[in-house]
mmCIF file of C-alpha atoms in Angstrom:
data_model
loop_
_atom_site.group_PDB
_atom_site.id
_atom_site.type_symbol
_atom_site.label_atom_id
_atom_site.label_comp_id
_atom_site.label_asym_id
_atom_site.label_seq_id
_atom_site.Cartn_x
_atom_site.Cartn_y
_atom_site.Cartn_z
ATOM 1 C CA UNK A 1 -29.990 11.012 -30.948
ATOM 2 C CA UNK A 2 -27.431 12.636 -34.147
ATOM 3 C CA UNK A 3 -27.790 16.012 -35.026
ATOM 4 C CA UNK A 4 -25.690 15.069 -37.859
ATOM 5 C CA UNK A 5 -28.741 13.252 -39.815
ATOM 6 C CA UNK A 6 -32.497 14.286 -40.073
ATOM 7 C CA UNK A 7 -35.102 11.995 -38.327
ATOM 8 C CA UNK A 8 -37.255 11.782 -40.774
ATOM 9 C CA UNK A 9 -34.369 11.276 -43.702
ATOM 10 C CA UNK A 10 -32.946 8.724 -41.666
ATOM 11 C CA UNK A 11 -36.260 6.877 -41.930
ATOM 12 C CA UNK A 12 -36.847 7.487 -44.862
ATOM 13 C CA UNK A 13 -33.496 5.660 -45.828
ATOM 14 C CA UNK A 14 -34.269 3.017 -43.574
ATOM 15 C CA UNK A 15 -37.661 2.309 -44.615
ATOM 16 C CA UNK A 16 -35.916 1.303 -48.623
ATOM 17 C CA UNK A 17 -33.917 -0.469 -46.687
ATOM 18 C CA UNK A 18 -30.633 1.517 -46.141
ATOM 19 C CA UNK A 19 -29.356 2.151 -42.313
ATOM 20 C CA UNK A 20 -27.597 5.045 -41.656
ATOM 21 C CA UNK A 21 -25.275 5.609 -38.753
ATOM 22 C CA UNK A 22 -22.769 7.314 -36.661
ATOM 23 C CA UNK A 23 -19.886 6.402 -34.622
ATOM 24 C CA UNK A 24 -21.356 6.811 -31.843
ATOM 25 C CA UNK A 25 -24.307 5.192 -31.864
ATOM 26 C CA UNK A 26 -22.627 2.288 -33.311
ATOM 27 C CA UNK A 27 -20.128 2.014 -30.438
ATOM 28 C CA UNK A 28 -23.235 3.077 -27.986
ATOM 29 C CA UNK A 29 -25.441 -0.053 -29.396
ATOM 30 C CA UNK A 30 -22.568 -2.425 -29.122
ATOM 31 C CA UNK A 31 -21.640 -1.094 -25.417
ATOM 32 C CA UNK A 32 -25.124 -1.340 -24.257
ATOM 33 C CA UNK A 33 -25.564 -4.741 -25.941
ATOM 34 C CA UNK A 34 -23.035 -6.497 -23.705
ATOM 35 C CA UNK A 35 -22.912 -5.446 -20.180
ATOM 36 C CA UNK A 36 -20.868 -7.969 -18.246
ATOM 37 C CA UNK A 37 -21.661 -7.616 -14.540
ATOM 38 C CA UNK A 38 -19.382 -8.676 -12.078
ATOM 39 C CA UNK A 39 -20.273 -11.678 -10.860
ATOM 40 C CA UNK A 40 -20.925 -10.907 -6.568
ATOM 41 C CA UNK A 41 -23.957 -11.072 -3.765
ATOM 42 C CA UNK A 42 -24.095 -9.642 -0.792
ATOM 43 C CA UNK A 43 -27.301 -10.562 0.419
ATOM 44 C CA UNK A 44 -30.733 -11.941 -0.697
ATOM 45 C CA UNK A 45 -31.298 -9.590 -3.051
ATOM 46 C CA UNK A 46 -28.364 -11.787 -5.033
ATOM 47 C CA UNK A 47 -30.699 -14.315 -4.914
ATOM 48 C CA UNK A 48 -32.928 -12.533 -7.225
ATOM 49 C CA UNK A 49 -30.147 -11.490 -9.224
ATOM 50 C CA UNK A 50 -29.521 -15.110 -9.314
ATOM 51 C CA UNK A 51 -33.204 -15.753 -10.798
ATOM 52 C CA UNK A 52 -32.910 -13.017 -13.217
ATOM 53 C CA UNK A 53 -29.679 -14.570 -14.734
ATOM 54 C CA UNK A 54 -31.609 -17.935 -14.925
ATOM 55 C CA UNK A 55 -33.752 -19.711 -17.460
ATOM 56 C CA UNK A 56 -37.135 -17.771 -16.269
ATOM 57 C CA UNK A 57 -36.362 -14.275 -16.385
ATOM 58 C CA UNK A 58 -32.781 -14.664 -18.717
ATOM 59 C CA UNK A 59 -31.171 -11.533 -18.430
ATOM 60 C CA UNK A 60 -29.099 -12.979 -21.951
ATOM 61 C CA UNK A 61 -32.212 -10.987 -23.674
ATOM 62 C CA UNK A 62 -30.251 -8.111 -22.794
ATOM 63 C CA UNK A 63 -26.716 -9.365 -22.983
ATOM 64 C CA UNK A 64 -25.960 -9.368 -19.612
ATOM 65 C CA UNK A 65 -25.237 -13.083 -18.854
ATOM 66 C CA UNK A 66 -21.949 -13.034 -18.616
ATOM 67 C CA UNK A 67 -21.111 -12.475 -15.261
ATOM 68 C CA UNK A 68 -17.859 -11.999 -14.443
ATOM 69 C CA UNK A 69 -15.854 -13.630 -11.931
ATOM 70 C CA UNK A 70 -12.867 -10.769 -11.981
ATOM 71 C CA UNK A 71 -13.742 -7.253 -11.359
ATOM 72 C CA UNK A 72 -11.362 -6.863 -14.274
ATOM 73 C CA UNK A 73 -13.299 -8.245 -17.323
ATOM 74 C CA UNK A 74 -16.502 -6.194 -15.560
ATOM 75 C CA UNK A 75 -18.486 -3.232 -16.842
ATOM 76 C CA UNK A 76 -21.454 -3.456 -13.720
ATOM 77 C CA UNK A 77 -21.100 -3.997 -10.526
ATOM 78 C CA UNK A 78 -24.610 -4.727 -9.112
ATOM 79 C CA UNK A 79 -25.108 -4.035 -5.640
ATOM 80 C CA UNK A 80 -27.122 -6.932 -4.744
ATOM 81 C CA UNK A 81 -28.018 -6.703 -1.138
ATOM 82 C CA UNK A 82 -27.123 -5.276 2.360
ATOM 83 C CA UNK A 83 -23.337 -3.748 2.765
ATOM 84 C CA UNK A 84 -21.993 -4.053 5.947
ATOM 85 C CA UNK A 85 -19.079 -1.690 6.995
ATOM 86 C CA UNK A 86 -17.302 -5.030 6.761
ATOM 87 C CA UNK A 87 -17.542 -5.259 3.307
ATOM 88 C CA UNK A 88 -18.056 -1.921 2.616
ATOM 89 C CA UNK A 89 -13.648 -1.449 1.419
ATOM 90 C CA UNK A 90 -13.958 -4.448 -0.811
ATOM 91 C CA UNK A 91 -17.086 -3.161 -3.001
ATOM 92 C CA UNK A 92 -14.835 -0.048 -2.739
ATOM 93 C CA UNK A 93 -11.589 -1.676 -3.926
ATOM 94 C CA UNK A 94 -13.570 -4.298 -6.562
ATOM 95 C CA UNK A 95 -14.777 -0.808 -8.143
ATOM 96 C CA UNK A 96 -11.679 0.634 -8.340
ATOM 97 C CA UNK A 97 -10.927 -2.271 -10.414
ATOM 98 C CA UNK A 98 -13.168 -2.068 -12.702
ATOM 99 C CA UNK A 99 -11.501 -0.978 -16.112
ATOM 100 C CA UNK A 100 -13.366 2.647 -17.462
ATOM 101 C CA UNK A 101 -16.331 2.710 -18.486
ATOM 102 C CA UNK A 102 -18.325 1.678 -15.176
ATOM 103 C CA UNK A 103 -21.842 1.101 -13.923
ATOM 104 C CA UNK A 104 -23.343 0.843 -10.683
ATOM 105 C CA UNK A 105 -26.952 -0.914 -10.162
ATOM 106 C CA UNK A 106 -28.257 -0.114 -6.639
ATOM 107 C CA UNK A 107 -29.969 -3.257 -5.854
ATOM 108 C CA UNK A 108 -32.578 -2.802 -3.357
ATOM 109 C CA UNK A 109 -33.659 -1.534 -0.575
ATOM 110 C CA UNK A 110 -30.734 -2.154 1.521
ATOM 111 C CA UNK A 111 -28.022 -1.088 -0.952
ATOM 112 C CA UNK A 112 -29.554 2.730 -2.011
ATOM 113 C CA UNK A 113 -29.480 3.703 1.864
ATOM 114 C CA UNK A 114 -29.560 0.068 4.152
ATOM 115 C CA UNK A 115 -33.050 0.002 4.204
ATOM 116 C CA UNK A 116 -34.547 -2.804 7.157
ATOM 117 C CA UNK A 117 -31.318 -2.674 8.834
ATOM 118 C CA UNK A 118 -30.863 0.921 9.058
ATOM 119 C CA UNK A 119 -30.470 1.320 12.249
ATOM 120 C CA UNK A 120 -27.815 -1.555 12.495
ATOM 121 C CA UNK A 121 -24.455 -0.176 13.746
ATOM 122 C CA UNK A 122 -22.894 -2.683 11.442
ATOM 123 C CA UNK A 123 -24.956 -0.955 8.088
ATOM 124 C CA UNK A 124 -23.578 1.137 5.319
ATOM 125 C CA UNK A 125 -26.728 3.415 4.982
ATOM 126 C CA UNK A 126 -26.369 3.081 1.025
ATOM 127 C CA UNK A 127 -23.201 2.353 -0.983
ATOM 128 C CA UNK A 128 -23.445 5.354 -2.447
ATOM 129 C CA UNK A 129 -21.245 7.327 0.381
ATOM 130 C CA UNK A 130 -18.343 5.524 -1.583
ATOM 131 C CA UNK A 131 -18.946 5.075 -4.931
ATOM 132 C CA UNK A 132 -20.817 6.672 -7.658
ATOM 133 C CA UNK A 133 -24.502 4.709 -8.689
ATOM 134 C CA UNK A 134 -26.418 5.236 -12.633
ATOM 135 C CA UNK A 135 -29.281 3.351 -11.274
ATOM 136 C CA UNK A 136 -30.972 2.296 -7.612
ATOM 137 C CA UNK A 137 -33.536 -0.136 -7.955
ATOM 138 C CA UNK A 138 -36.233 0.117 -4.636
ATOM 139 C CA UNK A 139 -37.512 -3.198 -3.777
ATOM 140 C CA UNK A 140 -37.105 -5.839 -0.779
ATOM 141 C CA UNK A 141 -35.717 -7.514 -2.465
ATOM 142 C CA UNK A 142 -36.315 -6.418 -5.521
ATOM 143 C CA UNK A 143 -38.050 -8.585 -8.333
ATOM 144 C CA UNK A 144 -35.976 -9.560 -11.217
ATOM 145 C CA UNK A 145 -38.352 -7.832 -13.376
ATOM 146 C CA UNK A 146 -37.641 -4.552 -11.963
ATOM 147 C CA UNK A 147 -33.850 -5.432 -12.099
ATOM 148 C CA UNK A 148 -34.152 -6.159 -15.639
ATOM 149 C CA UNK A 149 -36.078 -3.229 -15.925
ATOM 150 C CA UNK A 150 -33.201 -1.269 -13.977
ATOM 151 C CA UNK A 151 -30.728 -3.014 -16.814
ATOM 152 C CA UNK A 152 -33.072 -1.515 -19.428
ATOM 153 C CA UNK A 153 -32.992 1.944 -17.756
ATOM 154 C CA UNK A 154 -28.784 1.661 -17.734
ATOM 155 C CA UNK A 155 -28.912 0.987 -21.434
ATOM 156 C CA UNK A 156 -30.818 3.613 -22.422
ATOM 157 C CA UNK A 157 -27.913 5.634 -19.836
ATOM 158 C CA UNK A 158 -25.505 4.055 -22.007
ATOM 159 C CA UNK A 159 -27.049 4.844 -25.538
ATOM 160 C CA UNK A 160 -27.474 8.781 -24.397
ATOM 161 C CA UNK A 161 -24.075 8.934 -23.693
ATOM 162 C CA UNK A 162 -21.957 11.146 -25.941
ATOM 163 C CA UNK A 163 -18.155 10.463 -27.295
ATOM 164 C CA UNK A 164 -17.673 14.060 -27.727
ATOM 165 C CA UNK A 165 -18.806 17.826 -27.475
ATOM 166 C CA UNK A 166 -20.386 18.942 -24.564
ATOM 167 C CA UNK A 167 -22.079 16.299 -22.457
ATOM 168 C CA UNK A 168 -19.426 13.884 -22.788
ATOM 169 C CA UNK A 169 -19.587 10.755 -21.298
ATOM 170 C CA UNK A 170 -17.814 11.237 -17.352
ATOM 171 C CA UNK A 171 -15.730 8.476 -18.109
ATOM 172 C CA UNK A 172 -14.178 10.036 -21.191
ATOM 173 C CA UNK A 173 -12.500 13.135 -19.143
ATOM 174 C CA UNK A 174 -9.528 12.456 -18.171
ATOM 175 C CA UNK A 175 -9.493 14.529 -14.774
ATOM 176 C CA UNK A 176 -12.577 12.447 -13.348
ATOM 177 C CA UNK A 177 -11.190 9.899 -11.209
ATOM 178 C CA UNK A 178 -11.507 6.570 -11.851
ATOM 179 C CA UNK A 179 -10.824 5.345 -8.565
ATOM 180 C CA UNK A 180 -12.608 6.499 -5.036
ATOM 181 C CA UNK A 181 -11.097 6.345 -1.774
ATOM 182 C CA UNK A 182 -11.383 3.320 0.012
ATOM 183 C CA UNK A 183 -12.602 3.855 3.998
ATOM 184 C CA UNK A 184 -10.878 2.041 6.515
ATOM 185 C CA UNK A 185 -11.918 1.082 9.258
ATOM 186 C CA UNK A 186 -12.297 3.293 12.343
ATOM 187 C CA UNK A 187 -12.757 3.527 16.261
ATOM 188 C CA UNK A 188 -16.411 2.398 15.937
ATOM 189 C CA UNK A 189 -17.165 3.556 11.853
ATOM 190 C CA UNK A 190 -15.548 3.692 8.351
ATOM 191 C CA UNK A 191 -13.910 6.394 8.213
ATOM 192 C CA UNK A 192 -14.548 8.901 6.435
ATOM 193 C CA UNK A 193 -18.169 7.962 7.044
ATOM 194 C CA UNK A 194 -18.864 9.176 3.800
ATOM 195 C CA UNK A 195 -16.870 10.045 0.263
ATOM 196 C CA UNK A 196 -17.563 14.001 0.962
ATOM 197 C CA UNK A 197 -17.007 14.724 -3.157
ATOM 198 C CA UNK A 198 -19.137 11.678 -3.771
ATOM 199 C CA UNK A 199 -22.296 11.815 -1.236
ATOM 200 C CA UNK A 200 -24.346 14.741 -1.819
ATOM 201 C CA UNK A 201 -28.026 14.029 0.225
ATOM 202 C CA UNK A 202 -31.018 16.058 0.048
ATOM 203 C CA UNK A 203 -31.151 18.612 2.841
ATOM 204 C CA UNK A 204 -34.261 17.908 4.612
ATOM 205 C CA UNK A 205 -36.134 20.936 5.471
ATOM 206 C CA UNK A 206 -38.883 20.942 8.428
ATOM 207 C CA UNK A 207 -41.261 23.408 8.453
ATOM 208 C CA UNK B 1 5.407 -10.000 -69.545
ATOM 209 C CA UNK B 2 3.307 -12.915 -67.021
ATOM 210 C CA UNK B 3 4.026 -11.666 -63.256
ATOM 211 C CA UNK B 4 6.592 -13.407 -61.578
ATOM 212 C CA UNK B 5 4.836 -16.608 -60.141
ATOM 213 C CA UNK B 6 6.018 -15.437 -56.649
ATOM 214 C CA UNK B 7 4.452 -12.402 -56.853
ATOM 215 C CA UNK B 8 1.150 -13.764 -55.884
ATOM 216 C CA UNK B 9 2.956 -15.242 -52.063
ATOM 217 C CA UNK B 10 3.836 -11.398 -51.590
ATOM 218 C CA UNK B 11 1.104 -9.920 -52.450
ATOM 219 C CA UNK B 12 -0.468 -12.994 -49.798
ATOM 220 C CA UNK B 13 1.854 -12.138 -46.900
ATOM 221 C CA UNK B 14 1.346 -8.281 -47.328
ATOM 222 C CA UNK B 15 -2.632 -8.940 -46.514
ATOM 223 C CA UNK B 16 -1.756 -11.822 -43.977
ATOM 224 C CA UNK B 17 0.002 -8.814 -42.896
ATOM 225 C CA UNK B 18 -2.412 -6.263 -42.931
ATOM 226 C CA UNK B 19 -5.555 -8.678 -41.910
ATOM 227 C CA UNK B 20 -4.707 -8.415 -37.982
ATOM 228 C CA UNK B 21 -2.315 -5.360 -37.496
ATOM 229 C CA UNK B 22 -5.421 -3.110 -39.170
ATOM 230 C CA UNK B 23 -7.966 -3.809 -36.366
ATOM 231 C CA UNK B 24 -5.123 -3.332 -33.700
ATOM 232 C CA UNK B 25 -3.945 0.436 -35.494
ATOM 233 C CA UNK B 26 -7.989 1.136 -35.444
ATOM 234 C CA UNK B 27 -8.546 -0.241 -31.424
ATOM 235 C CA UNK B 28 -4.741 1.771 -30.623
ATOM 236 C CA UNK B 29 -6.521 5.035 -31.827
ATOM 237 C CA UNK B 30 -10.251 4.270 -30.487
ATOM 238 C CA UNK B 31 -7.980 4.342 -27.614
ATOM 239 C CA UNK B 32 -5.985 7.315 -28.112
ATOM 240 C CA UNK B 33 -9.131 9.529 -27.940
ATOM 241 C CA UNK B 34 -11.968 7.287 -26.351
ATOM 242 C CA UNK B 35 -10.483 5.620 -23.854
ATOM 243 C CA UNK B 36 -8.341 7.679 -21.513
ATOM 244 C CA UNK B 37 -6.320 5.734 -19.260
ATOM 245 C CA UNK B 38 -6.517 5.814 -15.615
ATOM 246 C CA UNK B 39 -4.382 3.326 -13.938
ATOM 247 C CA UNK B 40 -4.150 4.052 -10.056
ATOM 248 C CA UNK B 41 -2.907 2.130 -7.359
ATOM 249 C CA UNK B 42 -5.844 0.075 -6.894
ATOM 250 C CA UNK B 43 -6.850 -0.840 -10.157
ATOM 251 C CA UNK B 44 -2.933 -2.143 -10.513
ATOM 252 C CA UNK B 45 -2.861 -4.335 -7.420
ATOM 253 C CA UNK B 46 -2.188 -7.678 -8.029
ATOM 254 C CA UNK B 47 -4.696 -9.268 -6.544
ATOM 255 C CA UNK B 48 -8.846 -8.991 -7.614
ATOM 256 C CA UNK B 49 -10.297 -10.527 -4.634
ATOM 257 C CA UNK B 50 -11.614 -6.981 -2.986
ATOM 258 C CA UNK B 51 -9.040 -7.874 -0.028
ATOM 259 C CA UNK B 52 -5.815 -6.346 0.153
ATOM 260 C CA UNK B 53 -2.843 -8.469 -0.015
ATOM 261 C CA UNK B 54 -1.138 -8.766 3.263
ATOM 262 C CA UNK B 55 2.576 -10.394 3.427
ATOM 263 C CA UNK B 56 5.091 -12.233 0.938
ATOM 264 C CA UNK B 57 4.069 -15.071 -1.190
ATOM 265 C CA UNK B 58 7.082 -16.530 -0.790
ATOM 266 C CA UNK B 59 6.513 -18.086 2.512
ATOM 267 C CA UNK B 60 8.315 -21.562 4.008
ATOM 268 C CA UNK B 61 6.473 -23.836 6.102
ATOM 269 C CA UNK B 62 8.515 -24.871 8.590
ATOM 270 C CA UNK B 63 11.237 -27.685 8.232
ATOM 271 C CA UNK B 64 9.470 -29.212 11.507
ATOM 272 C CA UNK B 65 6.098 -30.029 10.037
ATOM 273 C CA UNK B 66 7.254 -33.150 8.623
ATOM 274 C CA UNK B 67 7.303 -34.789 11.902
ATOM 275 C CA UNK B 68 3.299 -34.237 12.171
ATOM 276 C CA UNK B 69 2.739 -35.917 8.461
ATOM 277 C CA UNK B 70 4.292 -38.787 9.567
ATOM 278 C CA UNK B 71 2.821 -39.502 12.228
ATOM 279 C CA UNK B 72 -0.203 -38.561 10.922
ATOM 280 C CA UNK B 73 0.236 -40.601 7.744
ATOM 281 C CA UNK B 74 1.123 -43.592 10.358
ATOM 282 C CA UNK B 75 -2.602 -43.547 11.825
ATOM 283 C CA UNK B 76 -4.235 -42.919 8.568
ATOM 284 C CA UNK B 77 -2.780 -45.985 6.902
ATOM 285 C CA UNK B 78 -3.949 -47.803 10.517
ATOM 286 C CA UNK B 79 -7.477 -46.406 9.716
ATOM 287 C CA UNK B 80 -7.449 -48.475 6.888
ATOM 288 C CA UNK B 81 -6.446 -51.554 8.472
ATOM 289 C CA UNK B 82 -9.197 -50.479 11.139
ATOM 290 C CA UNK B 83 -12.197 -50.544 8.781
ATOM 291 C CA UNK B 84 -11.887 -54.381 7.863
ATOM 292 C CA UNK B 85 -11.047 -55.712 11.190
ATOM 293 C CA UNK B 86 -14.467 -53.607 12.441
ATOM 294 C CA UNK B 87 -16.669 -55.266 9.565
ATOM 295 C CA UNK B 88 -15.014 -59.061 10.346
ATOM 296 C CA UNK B 89 -14.634 -58.458 14.281
ATOM 297 C CA UNK B 90 -17.719 -61.006 14.801
ATOM 298 C CA UNK B 91 -16.217 -63.895 12.562
ATOM 299 C CA UNK B 92 -12.326 -63.180 13.643
ATOM 300 C CA UNK B 93 -9.939 -65.942 14.920
ATOM 301 C CA UNK B 94 -8.286 -65.185 18.416
ATOM 302 C CA UNK B 95 -4.837 -65.236 16.401
ATOM 303 C CA UNK B 96 -6.484 -62.211 13.961
ATOM 304 C CA UNK B 97 -7.393 -60.686 16.575
ATOM 305 C CA UNK B 98 -4.193 -60.553 18.823
ATOM 306 C CA UNK B 99 -2.197 -60.046 16.001
ATOM 307 C CA UNK B 100 -4.004 -56.892 15.075
ATOM 308 C CA UNK B 101 -3.724 -56.043 18.370
ATOM 309 C CA UNK B 102 -0.393 -56.047 18.569
ATOM 310 C CA UNK B 103 -0.316 -54.247 15.255
ATOM 311 C CA UNK B 104 -2.566 -51.155 17.396
ATOM 312 C CA UNK B 105 0.646 -51.390 19.840
ATOM 313 C CA UNK B 106 3.095 -50.858 18.166
ATOM 314 C CA UNK B 107 1.470 -48.202 16.246
ATOM 315 C CA UNK B 108 0.988 -46.453 20.252
ATOM 316 C CA UNK B 109 4.258 -47.235 21.114
ATOM 317 C CA UNK B 110 5.821 -45.502 18.239
ATOM 318 C CA UNK B 111 3.620 -42.077 19.276
ATOM 319 C CA UNK B 112 4.386 -42.150 22.703
ATOM 320 C CA UNK B 113 8.078 -42.241 22.035
ATOM 321 C CA UNK B 114 7.706 -39.887 19.321
ATOM 322 C CA UNK B 115 5.440 -37.572 22.703
ATOM 323 C CA UNK B 116 8.450 -37.994 24.328
ATOM 324 C CA UNK B 117 10.984 -37.075 22.642
ATOM 325 C CA UNK B 118 9.151 -33.875 21.996
ATOM 326 C CA UNK B 119 7.805 -34.564 18.060
ATOM 327 C CA UNK B 120 4.288 -32.984 18.985
ATOM 328 C CA UNK B 121 5.612 -29.905 20.795
ATOM 329 C CA UNK B 122 5.710 -27.260 17.866
ATOM 330 C CA UNK B 123 8.509 -24.660 20.104
ATOM 331 C CA UNK B 124 10.698 -27.697 20.458
ATOM 332 C CA UNK B 125 13.300 -27.848 17.783
ATOM 333 C CA UNK B 126 14.683 -31.585 17.650
#
């Protein structure tokens, strides 16, 4: 994690009751333990999300219980459920209105790829066509444990984000956009069908 | 030489100013280096429900609307009288029955009058 201090020395100091940390570590520690999700659900995955926030699974253990009804106060967007093409512009707009640093969990098969409704004419085939996704959770719907796991993965990611130097966190880059273009309703599909700067699906090679 | 007894107040004021200003200054410094501002059209939009706002917020209701409101109010009050009338219907003397019937007829007559006058036509200005 830190290059400034030797890991062994750090452990030795810690054994003596002296805690050494860096600004970056302290900052990330604070950030990762108070992720405020945006309070919005789209379909059945939202029920699992609600269960995760309720007493049995209790996302408060990870500091994520403050579901904000305003994107201005949210750090994390949990895209929980089927994204219809009617809903996609609203989601992108909400994402745009969130302040940096912001993260996205794509929860469930539908949010990842359209899931069981992939053939539907009105279903968006994955929210990563329009906004950058940090953690994907497969499942239909994923159980609350899976969401907690995704949350922990996100915490791990936040913890590894660097404030300075090479590999600096993306949101600190001034050139990195904070807003992404909102798709418009076209005659048959959303226009554009995917953000070409963002969406790079793997090429399928047929042999 | 003993310091002035008011010196403590001066020191106290200094600390009182520094106490909130220092964290604010630190937050400002942090923002300069680690929180690049990224304003945008969407982000600066007034509404935050995800839906684009349409038209003006300062719209006016048509002044004709008050006629609808008054006619509605008459029949709203009528319902208040009708419910106890219906509950006590079997035990009522004939006089009370006739009285409520006259009351109803008066209101219906009023409605017919308003209807004829064109109050219920949205397009017609009275």
